[in-house]
Tab-separated table of C-alpha atoms in Angstrom:
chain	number	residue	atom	x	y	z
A	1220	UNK	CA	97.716	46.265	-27.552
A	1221	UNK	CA	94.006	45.297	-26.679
A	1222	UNK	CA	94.013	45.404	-22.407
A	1223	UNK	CA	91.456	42.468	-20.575
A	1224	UNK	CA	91.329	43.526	-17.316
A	1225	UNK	CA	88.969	40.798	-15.227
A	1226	UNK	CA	86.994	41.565	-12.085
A	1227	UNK	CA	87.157	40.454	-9.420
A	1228	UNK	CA	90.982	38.797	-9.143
A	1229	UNK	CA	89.588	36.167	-6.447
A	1230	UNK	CA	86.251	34.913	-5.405
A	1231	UNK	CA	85.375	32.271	-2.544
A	1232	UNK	CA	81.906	30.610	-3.193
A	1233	UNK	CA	79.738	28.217	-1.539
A	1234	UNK	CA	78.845	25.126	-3.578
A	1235	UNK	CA	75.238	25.911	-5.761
A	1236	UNK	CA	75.932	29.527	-5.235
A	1237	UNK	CA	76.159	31.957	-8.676
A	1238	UNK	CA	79.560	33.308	-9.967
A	1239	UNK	CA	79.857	36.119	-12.605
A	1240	UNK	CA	83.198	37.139	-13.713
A	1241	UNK	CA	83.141	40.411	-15.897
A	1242	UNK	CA	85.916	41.188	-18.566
A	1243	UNK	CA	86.718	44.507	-20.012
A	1244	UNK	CA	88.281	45.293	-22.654
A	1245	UNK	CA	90.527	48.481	-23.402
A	1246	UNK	CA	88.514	48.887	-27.102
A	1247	UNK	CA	85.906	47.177	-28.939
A	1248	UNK	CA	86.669	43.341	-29.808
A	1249	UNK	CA	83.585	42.887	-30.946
A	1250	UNK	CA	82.792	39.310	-30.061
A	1251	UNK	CA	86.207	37.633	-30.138
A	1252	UNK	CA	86.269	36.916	-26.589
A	1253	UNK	CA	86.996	33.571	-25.371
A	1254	UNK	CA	86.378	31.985	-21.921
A	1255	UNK	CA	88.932	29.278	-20.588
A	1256	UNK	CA	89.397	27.122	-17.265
A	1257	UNK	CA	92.558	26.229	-15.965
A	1258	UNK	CA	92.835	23.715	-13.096
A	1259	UNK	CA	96.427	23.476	-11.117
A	1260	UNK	CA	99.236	21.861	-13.075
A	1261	UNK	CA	96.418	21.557	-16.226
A	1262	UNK	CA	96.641	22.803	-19.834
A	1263	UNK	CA	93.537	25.653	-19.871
A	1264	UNK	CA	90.027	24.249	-21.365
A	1265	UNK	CA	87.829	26.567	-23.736
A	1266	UNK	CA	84.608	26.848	-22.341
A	1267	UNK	CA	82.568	29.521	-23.767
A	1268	UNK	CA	83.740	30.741	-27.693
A	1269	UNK	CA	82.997	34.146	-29.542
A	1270	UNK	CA	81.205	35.637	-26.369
A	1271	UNK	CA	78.130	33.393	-26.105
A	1272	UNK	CA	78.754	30.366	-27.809
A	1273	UNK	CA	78.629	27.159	-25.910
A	1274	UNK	CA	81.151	24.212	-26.572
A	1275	UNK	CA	80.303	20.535	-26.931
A	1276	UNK	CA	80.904	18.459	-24.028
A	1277	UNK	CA	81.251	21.748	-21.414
A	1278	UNK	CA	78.373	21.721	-18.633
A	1279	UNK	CA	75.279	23.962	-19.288
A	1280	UNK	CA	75.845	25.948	-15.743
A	1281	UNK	CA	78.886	27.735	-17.912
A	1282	UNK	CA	77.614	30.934	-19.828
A	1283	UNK	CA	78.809	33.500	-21.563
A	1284	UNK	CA	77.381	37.138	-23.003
A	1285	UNK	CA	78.760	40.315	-23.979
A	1286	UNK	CA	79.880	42.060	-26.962
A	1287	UNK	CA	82.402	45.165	-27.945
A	1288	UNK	CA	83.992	46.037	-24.299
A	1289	UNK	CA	82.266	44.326	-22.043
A	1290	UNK	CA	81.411	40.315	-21.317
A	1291	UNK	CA	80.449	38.092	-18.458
A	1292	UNK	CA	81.331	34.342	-17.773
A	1293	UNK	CA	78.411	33.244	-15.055
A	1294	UNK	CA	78.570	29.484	-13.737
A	1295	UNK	CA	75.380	28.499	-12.485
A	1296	UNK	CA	74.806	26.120	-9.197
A	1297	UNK	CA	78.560	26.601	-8.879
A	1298	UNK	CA	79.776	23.022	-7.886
A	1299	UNK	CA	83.339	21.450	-6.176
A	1300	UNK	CA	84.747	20.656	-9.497
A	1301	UNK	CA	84.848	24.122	-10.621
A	1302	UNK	CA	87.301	25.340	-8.521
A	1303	UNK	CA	89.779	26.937	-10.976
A	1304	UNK	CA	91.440	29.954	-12.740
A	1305	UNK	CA	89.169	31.973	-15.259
A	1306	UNK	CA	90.869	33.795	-18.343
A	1307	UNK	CA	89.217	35.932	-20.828
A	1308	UNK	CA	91.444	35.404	-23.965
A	1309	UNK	CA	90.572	37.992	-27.248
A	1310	UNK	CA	91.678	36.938	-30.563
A	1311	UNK	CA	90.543	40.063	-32.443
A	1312	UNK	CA	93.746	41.892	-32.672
A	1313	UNK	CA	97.123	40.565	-32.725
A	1314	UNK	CA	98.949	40.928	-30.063
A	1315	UNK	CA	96.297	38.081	-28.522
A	1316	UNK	CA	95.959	38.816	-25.282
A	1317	UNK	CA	94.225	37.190	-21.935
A	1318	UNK	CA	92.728	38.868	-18.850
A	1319	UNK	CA	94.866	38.485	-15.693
A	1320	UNK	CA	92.952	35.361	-14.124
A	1321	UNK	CA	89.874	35.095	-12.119
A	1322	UNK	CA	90.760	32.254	-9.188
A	1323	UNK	CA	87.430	30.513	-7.904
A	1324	UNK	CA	87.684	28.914	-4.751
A	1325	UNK	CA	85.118	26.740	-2.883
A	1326	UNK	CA	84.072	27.426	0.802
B	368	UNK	CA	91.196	12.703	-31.596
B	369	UNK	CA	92.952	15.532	-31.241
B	370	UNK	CA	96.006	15.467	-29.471
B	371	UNK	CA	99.116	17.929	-29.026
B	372	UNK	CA	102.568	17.109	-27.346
B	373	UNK	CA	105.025	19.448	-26.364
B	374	UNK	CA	108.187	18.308	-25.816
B	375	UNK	CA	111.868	19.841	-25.646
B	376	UNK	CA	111.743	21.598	-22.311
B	377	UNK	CA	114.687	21.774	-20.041
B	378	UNK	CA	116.759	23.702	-17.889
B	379	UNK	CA	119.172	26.600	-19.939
B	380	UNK	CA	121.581	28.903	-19.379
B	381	UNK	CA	120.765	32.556	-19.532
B	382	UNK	CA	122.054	33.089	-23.518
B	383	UNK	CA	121.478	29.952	-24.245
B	384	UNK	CA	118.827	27.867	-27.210
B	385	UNK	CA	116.434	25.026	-26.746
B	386	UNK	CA	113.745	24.194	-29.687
B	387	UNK	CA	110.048	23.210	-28.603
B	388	UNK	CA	108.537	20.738	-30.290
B	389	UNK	CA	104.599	20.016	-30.343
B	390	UNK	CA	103.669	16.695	-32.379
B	391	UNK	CA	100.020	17.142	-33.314
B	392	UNK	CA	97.616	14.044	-33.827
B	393	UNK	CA	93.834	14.388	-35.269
B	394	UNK	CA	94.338	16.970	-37.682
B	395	UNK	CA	96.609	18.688	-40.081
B	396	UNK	CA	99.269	21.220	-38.337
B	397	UNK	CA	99.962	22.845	-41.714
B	398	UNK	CA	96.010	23.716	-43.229
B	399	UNK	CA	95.586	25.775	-39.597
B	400	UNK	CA	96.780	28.470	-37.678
B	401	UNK	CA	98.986	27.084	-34.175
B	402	UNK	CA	100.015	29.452	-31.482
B	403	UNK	CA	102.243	29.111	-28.372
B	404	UNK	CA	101.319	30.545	-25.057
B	405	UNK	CA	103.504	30.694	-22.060
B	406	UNK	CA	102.663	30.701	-18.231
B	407	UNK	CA	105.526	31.999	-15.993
B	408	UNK	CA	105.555	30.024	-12.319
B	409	UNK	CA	102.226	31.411	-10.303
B	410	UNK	CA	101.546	34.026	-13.068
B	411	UNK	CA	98.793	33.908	-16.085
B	412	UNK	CA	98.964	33.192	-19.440
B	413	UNK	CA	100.887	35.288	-22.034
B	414	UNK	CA	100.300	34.847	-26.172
B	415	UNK	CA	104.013	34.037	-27.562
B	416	UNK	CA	103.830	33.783	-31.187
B	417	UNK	CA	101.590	32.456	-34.287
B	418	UNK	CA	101.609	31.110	-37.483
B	419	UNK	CA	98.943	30.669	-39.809
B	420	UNK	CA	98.033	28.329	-42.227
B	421	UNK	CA	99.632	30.636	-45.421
B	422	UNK	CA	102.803	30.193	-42.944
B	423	UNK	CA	102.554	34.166	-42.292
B	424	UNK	CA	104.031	34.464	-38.636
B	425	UNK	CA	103.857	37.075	-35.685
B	426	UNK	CA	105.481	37.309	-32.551
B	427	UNK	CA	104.839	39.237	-29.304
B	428	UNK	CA	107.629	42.236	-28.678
B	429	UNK	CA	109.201	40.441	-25.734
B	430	UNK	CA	110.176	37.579	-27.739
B	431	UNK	CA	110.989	39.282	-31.364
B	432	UNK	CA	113.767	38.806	-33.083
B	433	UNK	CA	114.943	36.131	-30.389
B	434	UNK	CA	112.265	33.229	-31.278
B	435	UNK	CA	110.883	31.833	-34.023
B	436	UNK	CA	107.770	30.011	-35.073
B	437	UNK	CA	107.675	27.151	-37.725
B	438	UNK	CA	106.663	23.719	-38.877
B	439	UNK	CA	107.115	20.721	-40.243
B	440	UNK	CA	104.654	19.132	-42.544
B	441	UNK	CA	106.301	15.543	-42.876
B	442	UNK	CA	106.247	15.282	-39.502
B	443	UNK	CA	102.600	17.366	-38.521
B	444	UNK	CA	104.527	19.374	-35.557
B	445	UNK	CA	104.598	22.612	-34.319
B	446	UNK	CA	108.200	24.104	-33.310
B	447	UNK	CA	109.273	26.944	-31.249
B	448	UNK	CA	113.310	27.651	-31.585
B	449	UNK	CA	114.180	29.757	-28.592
B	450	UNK	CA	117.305	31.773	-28.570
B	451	UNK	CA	119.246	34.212	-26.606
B	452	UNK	CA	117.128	32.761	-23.877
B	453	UNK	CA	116.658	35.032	-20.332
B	454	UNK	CA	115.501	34.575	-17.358
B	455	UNK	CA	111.905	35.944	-17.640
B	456	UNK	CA	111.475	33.181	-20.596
B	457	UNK	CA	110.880	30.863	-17.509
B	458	UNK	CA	108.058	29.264	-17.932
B	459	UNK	CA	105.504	26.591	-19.558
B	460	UNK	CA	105.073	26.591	-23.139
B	461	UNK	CA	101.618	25.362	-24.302
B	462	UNK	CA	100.963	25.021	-27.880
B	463	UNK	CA	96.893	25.444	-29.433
B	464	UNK	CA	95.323	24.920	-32.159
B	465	UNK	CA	93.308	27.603	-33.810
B	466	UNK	CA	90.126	26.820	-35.238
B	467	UNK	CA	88.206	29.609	-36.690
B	468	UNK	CA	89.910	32.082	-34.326
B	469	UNK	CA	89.228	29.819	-31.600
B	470	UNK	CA	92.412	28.509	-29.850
B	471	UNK	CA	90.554	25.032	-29.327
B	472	UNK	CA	92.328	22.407	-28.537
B	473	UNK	CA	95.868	22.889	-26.169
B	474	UNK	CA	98.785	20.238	-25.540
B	475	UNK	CA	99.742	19.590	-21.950
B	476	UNK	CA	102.859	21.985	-21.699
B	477	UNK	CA	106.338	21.768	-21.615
B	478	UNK	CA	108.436	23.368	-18.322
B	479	UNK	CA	111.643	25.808	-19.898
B	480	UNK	CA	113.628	27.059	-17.146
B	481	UNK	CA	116.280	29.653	-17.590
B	482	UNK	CA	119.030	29.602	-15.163
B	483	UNK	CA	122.545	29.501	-14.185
């Protein structure tokens, strides 16, 4: 089974500020890494797909990079709305598996 | 649109079966691979089982031989028939889409709780 382990667990930010949230992989998934946001009592939202790859209708401050073991969500000019639980989610290898969580909280 | 609606959720006894349902809208259940994903109270998110679009299906270790994964095409919905149910099956159940190995588009979630 494919381990995501996600750094850090919890992060406090001030609104505009820069969040990066890294996600490591226990062996090479290539690019099959998926970014998702999940809000309290909400169903998680894809955000960034196959690493890099932006999805329609998600803001530009959301982007991904990465490849084989190691990838990076970064939100830009972090605002209020993000506030939220990050998962890393790899769909290279069955059993599919997702990173522990990153929970962003605003100052 | 797409849409996805879990339904079926309850409260069971420890040994006991409920079946998940997930009526999909906007596209055709059977021509792609569906997934369920479960989220125990305050904890993350944990892959459950899959089926593709040939109607080849896998299933996670914890939940082998005690779930199963199907669909029906008539009706364009997703099940998940839970047996022998414990108390670490506690959870929501979210059903996905899979689009090109993307898990795109998820329903709301449905609340199973297992206890006596």
């Amino acid at each position: 089974e494919i381990v995501l382990t996600q750094s850090p667990d919890f992060q406090s930010v001030t609104p505009k500020e820069k969040v990066t949230i890294t996600c490591r992989a226990s062996q090479s998934i290539d690019s099959s890494l998926h970014w998702y946001q999940q809000k309290p009592d909400q169903s998680p939202k894809l955000l960034i797909k196959f690493a890099s790859q932006s999805i329609s209708g998600v803001p530009s401050r959301f982007s991904g990079s990465g490849s084989e073991t190691v990838f990076t969500l970064t939100i830009n000019s972090l605002e209020a709305e993000d506030a939220a639980t990050y998962y890393c989610h790899q769909s290279r290898t069955l059993p599919w598996t997702f990173g522990q969580g990153t929970k962003v909280e605003i100052k | 649109e797409v849409q996805l609606v879990e339904s079926g959720g309850g409260l069971v006894q420890p040994g006991g079966s409920l079946r998940l349902s997930c009526a999909a809208s906007g596209f055709t259940v059977s021509t792609n691979y569906m997934y369920w994903v479960r989220q125990a109270p305050g904890k993350g998110l944990e892959w459950v089982s899959i089926i593709y679009s040939s109607g080849t299906t896998y299933y996670a270790d914890s939940v082998k031989g005690r779930f199963t994964i199907s669909r029906d095409n008539s009706k364009n919905t997703l099940y998940l028939q839970m047996n022998s149910l414990r108390a670490e099956d506690t959870a929501v159940y979210y059903c996905a889409r899979i689009l090109q190995w993307v898990p795109d588009y998820w329903g709301q979630g449905t609340l199973v709780t297992v206890s006596s």
